[in-house]
Structure formats: C-alpha cells, structure tokens
C-alpha cells in the first residue's frame, strides 16, 4: 500500500533463506536419488523411472548414470513394442527434453553424448540439429562439446567441406578467440585440397594473412598463435613433400623453407616492437628462430639467432613464470 514503509531484509536473513532453499533442494535430490536406486535395483523400466531421472537431471545434468539408465529404458521399450512410429515418437520427445536442458547447460558432455545416441537411432532432421548447434555456439563460441556434435551432425546432413569451412570463417569473423573454429579449419584445409599440394600451399599462405589480421587485433590471444605455428609447420612439410616429388635437392628445399620462416619472423619482430610487453610475439619469434636453426642451408646467422633465443627465453621466464620449466627445457635443448 502507498505510504507504508516496506521492511528490508537484513543480509543475515537473506543468507538464511538462501541456505534453507539450498537445503530443501538437497533433500529433494536425495529423496529422488533414493527412489531411483530402488527402481534400478528392481530393474524397473517404466515411465515412472523416466520421470524420476528427468527430475534428477533437471537439477544435475552431469549425473551420467541416469543418462545410461534412460537409454536402457528406451532400448527395452523398443524391443517390446517393435513399432517404428512409437520409437520415433519416443525419441522426438527425448530430443525436445534435451533441447531444454542444453539451453541451461550447453557445455555438458553427457547431454551432447546422449543427443548423439538418440539422433543415431531415429529419422532425424539434421538441419534442425545444425541450427541448434548454431544457437548453442552463439551462447558460447568455444563450446568444444557442441563443436564435436556439430561435426557429427554436419556429416549426417551431408554438408560440403566448403560449407563447413565457410561456417568456421563466420565464427572467426565474429570472434578471433575461438580455439575450436581454428582447430576445425586445420582439419578441413587438408581435406579441401587433397592431392593438390600447390593449392594447399596457397591456402596456407592465405591463412597466414588471416592470422596476422587477428594478431594486430589482439596480440595477447593464444588461439591464433597456436594456429600460426600449425600453419608454419604444415607449409614447411608441404615444401619438403613437393620437393621430394619433383626430385629437388635438399639445399633448394631448405632455401624455400628459410624464406617462408624468415618472412614470418620479420612480421613477428615488427609486431614485437609495437607490443613489447606481449608474451606471444616474443615466444613466436623464439619458435621461428629455433626452426631456422634446424633448417639446412645458410648458417651465418646461427650464432645471432641462438643469442637472441637465449635472451628471449630469459625475458619469458620473467614475464611468463607459469611456463618457466618449458623455457628451461628449451634452453637445455639449445645447449
């Protein structure tokens, strides 16, 4: 009512109410768990046990024993009924239930695993599954459980490699810091240019241009730096394979590899001048110099590279103490 002063609860009262609500939830969970264990001991495979497991999973979707038991129930029902329509109906209902939970717990491994199990046993609308994945990835672009399920759904939907590559491009354009999208590209590129080494090398060079855009956007993001290392490794390996097919000598191959790595090193050094406090440009300069030291050919800069690598390792141990042992290992390998 107007003019009546409302009483504000004290922090102690609020905390007491929170604890009571939490205790009530725990008691309910334990009661349902006991009911489930009784059903399980009796090997009950009916609707009631499905309802009990659903109530428990609403509170804890990571309770994987419940997902296993739900699968047993469905398998029993379908063995007894034998009706394709009934099987389809049961699984459609299960997918709707899973979809509700996935919006609450999109990074639950067991939810995605159970969905994969269900969709593998029914007439599934795979385009809907791809839309669901897109929705889940809009909530968390780095949800690797969802990415894994999406690869499965894309294969079932017969998506082309080009479509999948375009999808990763869109996700990276939305956010460069996406380990899963970069990883998916690393899996797709060799497939897109299978038996076409020249085209693959061009694609790798295009990817190198893309990651440099990301570096200048956010030089502290590690996902693009890891992908950059993979690109350099793949390009160098591809040059060796191509030279072997063309019967080129090792010196010529070494020169091509050296030119590629030195070009990346120069760009990395330029970025390090702009971002002297950033760890990843310095670490990548060190990685590229060590790669140059391992290549055949001109060794005139070897001592300079070794000296620079040692200086970078000393700095990295100071600014990145969590990886000190790794840097010490690299120092030992240089010696």
XYZ file of C-alpha atoms in Angstrom:
335
model
C 0.000 0.000 0.000
C 1.066 3.599 -0.601
C 2.661 5.310 2.363
C 3.523 2.023 4.095
C 7.239 1.590 4.588
C 8.483 -1.788 3.336
C 10.747 -3.744 5.615
C 14.116 -4.541 4.062
C 15.531 -7.940 4.955
C 18.889 -7.991 6.636
C 21.833 -9.729 4.956
C 21.663 -12.437 7.642
C 18.002 -13.120 6.835
C 18.736 -13.280 3.116
C 21.606 -15.704 3.730
C 19.416 -17.860 5.997
C 16.703 -18.040 3.316
C 19.299 -18.971 0.700
C 20.694 -21.764 2.865
C 17.201 -23.090 3.648
C 16.302 -23.150 -0.050
C 19.564 -24.931 -0.851
C 18.947 -27.473 1.938
C 15.438 -28.109 0.633
C 16.853 -28.706 -2.855
C 19.448 -31.145 -1.485
C 16.818 -33.050 0.448
C 14.631 -33.287 -2.642
C 17.564 -34.522 -4.717
C 18.463 -37.182 -2.137
C 14.872 -38.348 -1.949
C 14.637 -38.678 -5.736
C 18.018 -40.386 -5.861
C 16.865 -42.962 -3.306
C 13.709 -43.555 -5.343
C 15.777 -44.052 -8.478
C 18.140 -46.502 -6.776
C 15.144 -48.560 -5.621
C 13.769 -48.606 -9.157
C 17.131 -49.540 -10.537
C 17.553 -52.371 -8.036
C 14.144 -53.678 -9.101
C 15.192 -53.308 -12.775
C 12.140 -51.150 -13.415
C 11.971 -49.881 -16.996
C 8.762 -47.849 -16.975
C 7.557 -44.275 -17.401
C 7.855 -43.572 -13.688
C 11.596 -44.205 -13.660
C 11.973 -41.931 -16.681
C 10.126 -39.185 -14.795
C 12.352 -39.663 -11.736
C 15.529 -39.498 -13.807
C 14.231 -36.356 -15.561
C 13.604 -34.635 -12.218
C 17.132 -35.513 -11.091
C 18.718 -34.436 -14.370
C 16.926 -31.102 -14.178
C 18.941 -30.484 -11.029
C 22.177 -32.167 -12.146
C 22.591 -32.974 -15.878
C 26.087 -34.387 -15.187
C 24.641 -37.444 -13.390
C 25.712 -39.779 -16.213
C 24.297 -42.942 -14.602
C 20.839 -41.511 -15.220
C 21.523 -40.999 -18.927
C 22.740 -44.591 -19.174
C 19.587 -45.842 -17.495
C 17.323 -43.775 -19.751
C 18.967 -45.484 -22.726
C 18.247 -48.863 -21.171
C 14.593 -47.898 -20.765
C 14.271 -46.841 -24.405
C 16.013 -49.959 -25.666
C 13.663 -52.133 -23.607
C 10.554 -50.301 -24.808
C 11.556 -50.519 -28.430
C 12.442 -54.210 -28.206
C 8.993 -54.913 -26.743
C 6.913 -52.600 -28.939
C 8.712 -53.022 -32.239
C 6.784 -50.090 -33.747
C 8.793 -47.671 -35.856
C 6.260 -44.893 -35.191
C 6.450 -45.453 -31.415
C 10.246 -45.413 -31.494
C 10.239 -42.163 -33.487
C 7.756 -40.571 -31.090
C 9.768 -41.548 -28.005
C 12.978 -40.164 -29.436
C 11.362 -36.922 -30.629
C 10.077 -36.371 -27.098
C 13.564 -37.082 -25.725
C 15.130 -34.572 -28.132
C 12.722 -31.861 -27.003
C 13.623 -32.599 -23.388
C 17.335 -32.488 -24.204
C 16.954 -29.190 -26.024
C 15.508 -27.588 -22.892
C 18.431 -28.826 -20.803
C 21.018 -27.791 -23.377
C 19.938 -24.176 -23.099
C 20.584 -24.415 -19.341
C 23.784 -26.480 -19.506
C 25.202 -26.051 -23.046
C 28.665 -27.360 -22.063
C 27.511 -30.640 -20.560
C 29.361 -33.522 -22.232
C 26.694 -36.048 -21.234
C 23.868 -34.036 -22.796
C 25.594 -33.903 -26.186
C 26.609 -37.564 -25.975
C 23.036 -38.626 -25.200
C 21.700 -36.470 -28.042
C 24.129 -38.156 -30.419
C 22.911 -41.552 -29.224
C 19.256 -40.580 -29.755
C 19.646 -38.969 -33.180
C 21.605 -42.006 -34.409
C 18.529 -44.188 -33.815
C 15.748 -42.205 -35.480
C 14.717 -40.309 -38.575
C 16.397 -37.057 -37.649
C 16.057 -33.567 -39.061
C 19.758 -32.817 -39.355
C 19.204 -29.236 -40.477
C 17.437 -28.646 -37.173
C 20.438 -30.135 -35.369
C 22.759 -27.730 -37.190
C 20.517 -24.806 -36.214
C 20.576 -25.990 -32.609
C 24.378 -26.088 -32.697
C 24.467 -22.586 -34.155
C 22.248 -21.395 -31.323
C 24.424 -23.074 -28.679
C 27.579 -21.642 -30.245
C 26.040 -18.175 -30.188
C 25.926 -18.590 -26.388
C 29.499 -19.862 -26.192
C 31.563 -19.884 -29.405
C 34.271 -22.046 -27.795
C 31.942 -24.829 -26.630
C 34.008 -27.758 -27.894
C 31.327 -30.329 -26.927
C 28.957 -28.553 -29.286
C 31.624 -28.310 -31.993
C 32.197 -32.049 -31.726
C 28.475 -32.777 -32.045
C 28.231 -30.342 -34.957
C 30.894 -32.279 -36.875
C 28.779 -35.398 -36.406
C 25.574 -33.594 -37.476
C 27.257 -31.948 -40.488
C 28.444 -35.329 -41.724
C 24.936 -36.766 -41.344
C 23.474 -33.711 -43.111
C 25.996 -34.243 -45.924
C 27.359 -30.708 -45.623
C 30.166 -29.976 -48.067
C 33.682 -29.188 -46.907
C 33.279 -25.706 -48.403
C 30.131 -25.098 -46.331
C 31.893 -26.168 -43.158
C 34.914 -24.015 -43.946
C 32.622 -21.031 -44.551
C 30.981 -21.679 -41.170
C 34.350 -21.537 -39.396
C 35.142 -18.307 -41.241
C 31.929 -16.742 -39.953
C 32.646 -17.822 -36.365
C 36.193 -16.436 -36.569
C 34.921 -13.163 -38.017
C 32.550 -12.986 -35.039
C 35.391 -13.630 -32.597
C 39.049 -14.370 -33.366
C 39.497 -16.030 -29.971
C 37.917 -19.340 -30.936
C 40.172 -22.374 -30.487
C 37.536 -24.760 -31.816
C 36.991 -22.813 -35.047
C 40.732 -22.630 -35.748
C 41.057 -26.345 -34.975
C 38.208 -27.142 -37.364
C 39.966 -25.180 -40.105
C 43.149 -27.193 -39.514
C 41.116 -30.372 -40.055
C 39.302 -29.055 -43.146
C 42.184 -27.496 -45.095
C 43.999 -30.779 -45.949
C 40.660 -32.325 -46.973
C 39.687 -29.360 -49.149
C 42.937 -29.585 -51.115
C 43.549 -33.312 -51.046
C 46.057 -34.378 -53.727
C 46.534 -30.692 -54.635
C 49.736 -29.651 -52.831
C 50.111 -26.386 -54.775
C 46.571 -25.311 -53.914
C 47.054 -26.326 -50.291
C 50.222 -24.227 -50.066
C 48.322 -21.216 -51.478
C 45.548 -21.821 -48.940
C 48.070 -21.969 -46.091
C 49.577 -18.661 -47.217
C 46.102 -17.120 -47.293
C 45.521 -18.400 -43.772
C 48.787 -16.801 -42.646
C 47.453 -13.455 -43.861
C 44.241 -14.052 -41.912
C 46.008 -14.783 -38.628
C 48.117 -11.642 -38.944
C 44.909 -9.624 -39.048
C 43.981 -11.359 -35.801
C 47.406 -10.703 -34.236
C 47.120 -6.971 -34.771
C 43.579 -7.043 -33.398
C 44.535 -8.874 -30.205
C 48.195 -9.943 -29.882
C 47.537 -11.490 -26.458
C 45.080 -14.109 -27.763
C 46.779 -17.513 -27.754
C 44.367 -19.350 -30.089
C 45.617 -17.625 -33.240
C 49.272 -18.041 -32.260
C 48.854 -21.804 -31.893
C 47.151 -21.934 -35.292
C 50.023 -19.877 -36.745
C 52.546 -22.468 -35.548
C 50.495 -25.203 -37.197
C 50.390 -23.233 -40.460
C 54.171 -22.719 -40.490
C 54.785 -26.409 -39.734
C 52.363 -27.543 -42.441
C 53.800 -25.163 -45.038
C 57.358 -26.342 -44.342
C 56.334 -30.008 -44.508
C 54.475 -29.357 -47.748
C 57.554 -27.770 -49.309
C 59.566 -30.884 -48.410
C 56.915 -33.205 -49.891
C 56.646 -31.170 -53.094
C 60.437 -31.101 -53.489
C 60.626 -34.855 -52.983
C 58.055 -35.405 -55.743
C 59.954 -33.068 -58.074
C 63.347 -34.610 -57.180
C 64.721 -31.282 -55.918
C 67.833 -31.297 -53.767
C 67.755 -30.603 -50.028
C 69.524 -27.252 -50.365
C 66.802 -25.851 -52.652
C 64.092 -27.025 -50.281
C 65.929 -25.509 -47.332
C 66.074 -22.140 -49.089
C 62.308 -22.159 -49.694
C 61.592 -23.120 -46.097
C 64.033 -20.493 -44.841
C 62.390 -17.781 -46.965
C 58.952 -18.658 -45.597
C 60.056 -18.754 -41.952
C 62.161 -15.592 -42.237
C 59.185 -13.707 -43.710
C 57.068 -14.718 -40.712
C 59.911 -13.857 -38.332
C 60.223 -10.351 -39.787
C 56.498 -9.689 -39.321
C 56.673 -11.070 -35.790
C 59.623 -8.834 -34.911
C 57.727 -5.810 -36.229
C 54.760 -6.680 -34.015
C 57.051 -7.210 -31.013
C 58.320 -3.654 -31.417
C 54.735 -2.401 -31.252
C 53.780 -4.738 -28.385
C 56.965 -5.199 -26.299
C 55.003 -6.367 -23.231
C 53.081 -9.073 -25.104
C 54.279 -12.634 -24.470
C 53.120 -14.355 -27.663
C 55.027 -12.312 -30.281
C 58.249 -12.861 -28.319
C 57.565 -16.585 -27.879
C 56.776 -16.958 -31.586
C 59.947 -15.122 -32.611
C 61.833 -17.628 -30.491
C 59.946 -20.556 -32.067
C 60.683 -19.301 -35.602
C 64.379 -18.728 -34.851
C 64.697 -22.234 -33.441
C 63.046 -23.541 -36.592
C 65.586 -21.629 -38.708
C 68.427 -23.143 -36.670
C 67.115 -26.610 -37.514
C 66.937 -25.947 -41.277
C 69.730 -26.913 -43.682
C 71.499 -24.209 -45.653
C 72.896 -20.808 -44.654
C 74.120 -20.898 -41.056
C 75.731 -17.419 -40.989
C 73.059 -16.126 -38.609
C 73.066 -19.182 -36.352
C 75.055 -17.612 -33.532
C 72.936 -14.442 -33.664
C 69.724 -16.468 -33.575
C 70.971 -18.561 -30.645
C 71.895 -15.454 -28.717
C 68.504 -13.837 -29.404
C 66.640 -17.016 -28.451
C 68.522 -17.177 -25.142
C 67.702 -13.526 -24.409
C 64.026 -14.103 -25.246
C 63.905 -17.173 -23.017
C 65.337 -15.161 -20.120
C 62.671 -12.483 -20.618
C 59.884 -15.035 -20.991
C 60.818 -16.706 -17.706
C 60.313 -13.351 -16.038
C 57.061 -12.281 -17.714
C 55.535 -15.782 -18.006
C 56.563 -17.644 -14.819
C 53.886 -20.348 -15.233
C 55.853 -21.785 -18.171
C 59.307 -21.461 -16.614
C 60.047 -25.203 -16.834
C 59.135 -25.242 -20.509
C 61.511 -22.377 -21.209
C 64.253 -24.107 -19.215
C 63.718 -27.227 -21.323
C 64.146 -25.130 -24.486
C 67.355 -23.662 -23.072
C 68.689 -27.176 -22.463
C 67.765 -28.242 -25.998
C 69.741 -25.308 -27.407
C 72.792 -26.288 -25.410
